[in-house]
């Protein structure tokens, strides 16, 4: 949860101060319990920024897109 908070904080800092410089942000891997947290957190992001953030969950063998 702390990692997600820090990543969100960093993303928000970039979004608030340098949104045009953020090409994309990839969050991988996130634990299974973080999926609902991400679903809630993404509603607070600007739609343009939300399109730039990709979140993935899953094991070592495969990626599962959460978004």
XYZ file of N, CA and C in Angstrom:
201
model
N 0.828 -1.189 0.000
C 0.000 0.000 0.000
C 0.871 1.250 0.000
N 1.960 1.200 0.722
C 2.865 2.343 0.763
C 3.491 2.557 -0.609
N 3.845 1.458 -1.290
C 4.434 1.587 -2.621
C 3.452 2.233 -3.589
N 2.204 1.823 -3.508
C 1.194 2.392 -4.392
C 1.008 3.870 -4.080
N 0.966 4.192 -2.793
C 0.821 5.588 -2.406
C 1.980 6.429 -2.936
N 3.190 5.914 -2.808
C 4.361 6.655 -3.282
C 4.350 6.806 -4.797
N 3.949 5.737 -5.496
C 3.876 5.816 -6.957
C 2.800 6.806 -7.382
N 1.665 6.790 -6.675
C 0.606 7.734 -7.004
C 1.054 9.157 -6.707
N 1.746 9.333 -5.596
C 2.255 10.652 -5.252
C 3.214 11.155 -6.328
N 4.099 10.282 -6.773
C 5.050 10.666 -7.821
C 4.312 10.991 -9.116
N 3.328 10.183 -9.463
C 2.547 10.442 -10.669
C 1.809 11.767 -10.550
N 1.236 12.024 -9.382
C 0.520 13.281 -9.186
C 1.472 14.467 -9.254
N 2.666 14.319 -8.731
C 3.647 15.397 -8.798
C 3.975 15.720 -10.254
N 4.193 14.692 -11.037
C 4.488 14.903 -12.455
C 3.273 15.502 -13.147
N 2.094 14.968 -12.840
C 0.862 15.461 -13.463
C 0.637 16.929 -13.132
N 0.817 17.289 -11.869
C 0.556 18.658 -11.443
C 1.592 19.647 -11.953
N 2.835 19.219 -12.027
C 3.909 20.136 -12.367
C 4.426 20.009 -13.797
N 4.390 18.821 -14.338
C 4.926 18.588 -15.682
C 4.055 17.596 -16.452
N 2.759 17.838 -16.594
C 1.902 16.842 -17.240
C 2.266 16.577 -18.692
N 2.804 17.574 -19.373
C 3.147 17.371 -20.774
C 4.383 16.502 -20.949
N 5.178 16.318 -19.897
C 6.391 15.515 -20.013
C 6.172 14.043 -19.690
N 5.036 13.713 -19.123
C 4.763 12.314 -18.783
C 4.287 11.584 -20.023
N 5.155 10.758 -20.584
C 4.762 9.969 -21.752
C 3.883 8.808 -21.317
N 4.333 8.086 -20.298
C 3.535 7.004 -19.739
C 4.130 6.580 -18.406
N 3.298 6.007 -17.584
C 3.725 5.452 -16.306
C 3.224 4.024 -16.245
N 4.114 3.095 -15.943
C 3.754 1.688 -15.853
C 3.966 1.232 -14.418
N 2.917 0.700 -13.825
C 2.986 0.172 -12.471
C 2.874 -1.344 -12.555
N 3.970 -2.027 -12.271
C 4.012 -3.482 -12.346
C 5.047 -3.999 -11.386
N 4.831 -5.048 -10.716
C 3.549 -5.705 -10.487
C 2.854 -5.069 -9.300
N 1.551 -5.162 -9.279
C 0.829 -4.721 -8.097
C 0.191 -5.955 -7.474
N 0.090 -6.006 -6.159
C -0.529 -7.162 -5.508
C -2.038 -7.204 -5.780
N -2.615 -8.368 -5.605
C -4.027 -8.571 -5.917
C -4.937 -7.625 -5.140
N -4.573 -7.287 -3.929
C -5.419 -6.427 -3.103
C -5.354 -4.965 -3.543
N -4.384 -4.628 -4.371
C -4.248 -3.245 -4.816
C -5.144 -2.920 -6.007
N -5.713 -3.937 -6.639
C -6.573 -3.702 -7.802
C -7.768 -2.818 -7.434
N -8.517 -3.117 -6.369
C -9.625 -2.219 -6.023
C -9.151 -0.828 -5.604
N -7.985 -0.751 -4.987
C -7.433 0.555 -4.607
C -7.154 1.365 -5.867
N -6.587 0.723 -6.881
C -6.305 1.424 -8.131
C -7.594 1.887 -8.795
N -8.623 1.049 -8.772
C -9.900 1.419 -9.382
C -10.442 2.701 -8.765
N -10.274 2.861 -7.470
C -10.724 4.072 -6.791
C -9.778 5.235 -7.099
N -8.478 4.979 -7.027
C -7.486 6.043 -7.215
C -7.541 6.638 -8.613
N -7.826 5.834 -9.620
C -7.821 6.347 -10.986
C -8.920 7.377 -11.213
N -9.963 7.338 -10.413
C -11.031 8.318 -10.579
C -10.582 9.728 -10.191
N -9.487 9.834 -9.440
C -8.972 11.134 -9.038
C -7.980 11.719 -10.045
N -7.554 10.927 -11.001
C -6.600 11.396 -11.997
C -7.310 12.158 -13.112
N -6.608 13.108 -13.673
C -7.096 13.802 -14.854
C -7.245 12.774 -15.973
N -8.306 12.848 -16.774
C -8.501 11.845 -17.836
C -7.320 11.703 -18.783
N -6.662 12.808 -19.127
C -5.490 12.718 -20.012
C -4.368 11.957 -19.342
N -4.189 12.199 -18.062
C -3.131 11.500 -17.330
C -3.505 10.043 -17.135
N -4.764 9.780 -16.852
C -5.215 8.396 -16.653
C -4.910 7.539 -17.876
N -5.040 8.118 -19.060
C -4.736 7.377 -20.284
C -3.258 7.019 -20.373
N -2.415 7.768 -19.690
C -0.973 7.535 -19.745
C -0.485 6.536 -18.715
N -1.325 6.175 -17.750
C -0.920 5.271 -16.674
C -1.438 3.872 -16.980
N -0.542 2.917 -16.992
C -0.896 1.513 -17.204
C -0.546 0.732 -15.946
N -1.490 -0.041 -15.466
C -1.301 -0.830 -14.253
C -1.456 -2.291 -14.616
N -0.503 -3.106 -14.173
C -0.530 -4.530 -14.474
C -0.415 -5.335 -13.195
N -1.156 -6.412 -13.144
C -1.095 -7.344 -12.033
C -0.841 -8.721 -12.624
N -0.292 -9.603 -11.828
C -0.092 -10.954 -12.329
C 1.187 -11.563 -11.810
N 1.354 -12.836 -12.119
C 2.533 -13.562 -11.693
C 3.699 -13.334 -12.630
N 4.758 -14.072 -12.396
C 5.956 -13.940 -13.226
C 5.730 -14.425 -14.652
N 4.788 -15.345 -14.841
C 4.645 -15.960 -16.145
C 3.766 -15.188 -17.109
N 2.893 -14.329 -16.596
C 2.025 -13.593 -17.515
C 1.640 -12.249 -16.919
N 1.269 -11.352 -17.780
C 0.798 -10.036 -17.357
C -0.721 -10.001 -17.506
N -1.379 -9.431 -16.553
C -2.824 -9.237 -16.627
C -3.099 -7.752 -16.497
N -3.676 -7.180 -17.526
C -3.979 -5.755 -17.509
C -5.135 -5.503 -16.563
N -4.942 -4.559 -15.651
C -5.957 -4.250 -14.662
C -6.903 -3.177 -15.166
N -6.397 -2.290 -15.970
C -7.172 -1.133 -16.403
C -8.184 -1.491 -17.443
